[in-house]
Coordinates of C-alpha atoms in Angstrom, one line a residue:
X16 CA 6.0 11.5 17.7
X17 CA 3.0 9.8 16.1
X18 CA 1.5 6.7 17.6
X19 CA 1.8 3.7 15.1
X20 CA -1.7 3.7 14.0
X21 CA -1.5 7.5 12.9
X22 CA 1.6 6.1 10.9
X23 CA -0.3 4.0 9.2
X24 CA -3.6 6.1 8.7
X25 CA -1.1 8.5 6.7
X26 CA 0.4 5.6 4.4
X27 CA -3.1 4.7 3.8
X28 CA -4.1 8.3 2.5
X29 CA -0.6 7.9 0.1
X30 CA -1.8 4.5 -1.5
X31 CA -5.4 5.9 -1.7
X32 CA -3.7 8.5 -4.1
X33 CA -1.6 6.4 -5.5
X34 CA -5.0 4.2 -6.6
X35 CA -6.3 7.2 -7.8
X36 CA -3.4 7.9 -10.1
X37 CA -3.3 4.7 -10.7
X38 CA -7.1 4.6 -12.1
X39 CA -6.5 7.9 -13.9
X40 CA -3.1 6.7 -16.2
X41 CA -5.0 3.2 -16.5
X42 CA -8.1 5.4 -18.3
X43 CA -6.1 7.2 -20.7
X44 CA -4.4 3.4 -21.7
X45 CA -7.9 2.1 -22.2
X46 CA -9.3 5.2 -24.4
X47 CA -6.0 4.6 -26.0
X48 CA -4.7 7.9 -25.5
X49 CA -0.9 8.5 -25.1
X50 CA 0.8 7.0 -22.1
X51 CA 3.5 7.4 -20.7
X52 CA 4.4 3.4 -20.1
X53 CA 7.5 4.9 -17.3
X54 CA 4.6 6.7 -15.5
X55 CA 3.1 3.4 -14.9
X56 CA 5.9 1.7 -14.2
X57 CA 6.6 4.1 -11.7
X58 CA 3.4 4.0 -10.3
X59 CA 3.5 0.1 -9.8
X60 CA 6.9 0.5 -8.3
X61 CA 5.9 2.8 -6.1
X62 CA 3.2 0.3 -4.9
X63 CA 5.3 -2.4 -4.5
X64 CA 8.1 -0.5 -3.0
X65 CA 6.0 1.6 -0.7
X66 CA 2.2 -0.5 0.4
X67 CA 3.7 -3.5 0.2
X68 CA 7.5 -3.8 1.2
X69 CA 7.4 -0.6 3.4
X70 CA 3.3 -0.6 4.6
X71 CA 2.4 -4.5 4.7
X72 CA 6.1 -4.8 6.0
X73 CA 5.6 -2.8 9.1
X74 CA 2.3 -4.6 9.8
X75 CA 3.4 -8.0 9.3
X76 CA 6.7 -8.1 10.8
X77 CA 5.7 -5.7 13.5
X78 CA 2.0 -4.3 14.3
X79 CA 0.4 -8.2 13.5
X80 CA 3.0 -9.7 15.7
X81 CA 2.3 -7.4 18.5
X82 CA -1.6 -7.5 18.1
X83 CA -1.6 -11.8 18.1
X84 CA 0.7 -11.5 21.5
X85 CA -2.0 -9.0 22.8
X86 CA -5.0 -11.0 22.3
X87 CA -4.7 -13.9 20.0
X88 CA -8.5 -15.0 20.3
X89 CA -9.3 -11.4 19.1
X90 CA -6.7 -10.5 16.9
X91 CA -5.8 -13.6 15.0
X92 CA -8.9 -14.0 12.5
X93 CA -8.4 -10.3 11.4
X94 CA -4.5 -10.7 10.9
X95 CA -5.0 -13.9 9.2
X96 CA -7.4 -12.8 6.5
X97 CA -5.5 -9.0 6.0
X98 CA -2.5 -11.3 5.1
X99 CA -4.6 -13.4 2.5
X100 CA -4.9 -9.8 1.2
X101 CA -1.3 -8.9 1.6
X102 CA -0.6 -12.2 -0.6
X103 CA -3.6 -11.3 -3.1
X104 CA -2.4 -7.6 -3.6
X105 CA 1.4 -9.1 -4.7
X106 CA 0.0 -11.3 -7.3
X107 CA -1.9 -8.6 -9.2
X108 CA 1.0 -6.1 -9.0
X109 CA 3.3 -8.9 -10.6
X110 CA 0.4 -9.4 -13.1
X111 CA 0.5 -5.8 -13.3
X112 CA 4.5 -5.8 -14.0
X113 CA 3.6 -8.6 -16.6
X114 CA 1.4 -6.8 -18.7
X115 CA 3.8 -3.5 -18.5
X116 CA 6.1 -5.3 -20.7
X117 CA 6.4 -5.3 -24.6
X118 CA 4.4 -5.4 -26.2
X119 CA 2.3 -3.1 -23.6
X120 CA -1.2 -5.3 -23.5
X121 CA -3.6 -2.5 -22.1
X122 CA -6.8 -4.2 -21.3
X123 CA -4.7 -6.9 -19.2
X124 CA -3.1 -4.4 -17.4
X125 CA -6.5 -2.8 -16.8
X126 CA -8.2 -5.7 -15.3
X127 CA -5.1 -6.3 -13.1
X128 CA -5.1 -2.6 -11.7
X129 CA -8.9 -2.6 -11.3
X130 CA -8.6 -5.6 -9.3
X131 CA -5.7 -4.6 -7.5
X132 CA -7.5 -1.2 -6.6
X133 CA -10.6 -2.9 -5.0
X134 CA -8.8 -5.3 -3.5
X135 CA -6.8 -2.7 -1.7
X136 CA -9.7 -0.2 -1.1
X137 CA -11.5 -2.5 0.4
X138 CA -8.3 -3.7 2.4
X139 CA -7.4 -0.1 3.4
X140 CA -11.2 0.6 4.9
X141 CA -11.0 -3.0 6.9
X142 CA -8.0 -1.7 8.2
X143 CA -9.0 2.0 9.2
X144 CA -12.2 0.6 10.8
X145 CA -11.3 -2.9 12.3
X146 CA -7.3 -3.5 12.6
X147 CA -6.3 0.1 13.8
X148 CA -9.2 0.6 16.4
X149 CA -8.3 -2.7 17.8
X150 CA -4.8 -2.1 18.2
X151 CA -5.4 1.4 19.8
X152 CA -7.8 -0.8 22.0
X153 CA -5.2 -3.9 23.0
X154 CA -1.9 -1.6 22.8
X155 CA -1.3 1.1 25.4
X156 CA -0.1 4.5 24.1
X157 CA 3.4 3.4 25.0
X158 CA 3.3 0.6 22.9
X159 CA 1.7 2.4 20.2
X160 CA 4.7 5.2 20.2
X161 CA 7.4 2.4 20.7
X162 CA 6.0 1.0 18.1
X163 CA 6.3 4.1 15.8
X164 CA 9.7 4.1 16.5
X165 CA 10.2 0.3 15.4
X166 CA 8.4 1.7 12.0
X167 CA 10.6 4.1 11.5
X168 CA 14.2 1.1 12.2
X169 CA 12.3 -0.5 9.8
X170 CA 11.9 1.7 7.1
X171 CA 15.9 2.8 7.6
X172 CA 17.0 -0.9 7.3
X173 CA 14.3 -2.3 4.8
X174 CA 14.1 1.0 2.4
X175 CA 17.2 3.0 3.3
X176 CA 17.5 6.8 4.4
X177 CA 15.3 9.2 2.5
X178 CA 13.6 6.5 0.5
X179 CA 9.8 7.1 2.1
X180 CA 10.6 10.8 1.1
X181 CA 11.6 10.2 -2.2
X182 CA 8.6 8.1 -3.0
X183 CA 6.3 10.6 -2.1
X184 CA 8.1 12.6 -4.1
X185 CA 7.4 10.9 -7.2
X186 CA 4.0 10.6 -6.3
X187 CA 3.4 14.1 -5.9
X188 CA 4.9 14.6 -9.6
X189 CA 2.4 12.0 -10.9
X190 CA -0.4 13.6 -9.2
X191 CA 0.7 16.9 -10.8
X192 CA 1.1 15.4 -14.3
X193 CA -2.1 13.7 -14.3
X194 CA -4.2 16.3 -12.6
X195 CA -5.3 14.1 -9.4

């Protein structure tokens, strides 16, 4: 079984891929090339469900709690900053959804999508270079493996069976369609 930090790193890779697909679709929209709004909606839904509900949910409800219990002084400032960024991401996803409603506003969508992409790429870098190494220092191997099991239970409860795989399937379809 993978340790929790490996699970989160793997999810980061999927989120980065989704951001690359978003940038490619958005590039087409700004150039006024034909864009399937259903693809944009599906991708924004993916980001809301996978990046926020699933990934950020695991961090907020499980990892952050364990880290602050292990070392409040070291973990709290990092966790507090990441929580602010999670909220900023939710706000930007809501903006993207708003701009996808008829009539589609490509420039406004583009602005929100670029801001979201910038935020998430910096956020993921922070988690990969600060948060996850901190977790590997502060938590034992057994704690990280048990946290991984808790992640699986969380996914099943919050997203339902097979949803994680279905979201990865959607990402693969969009990746293929947009040659990313």
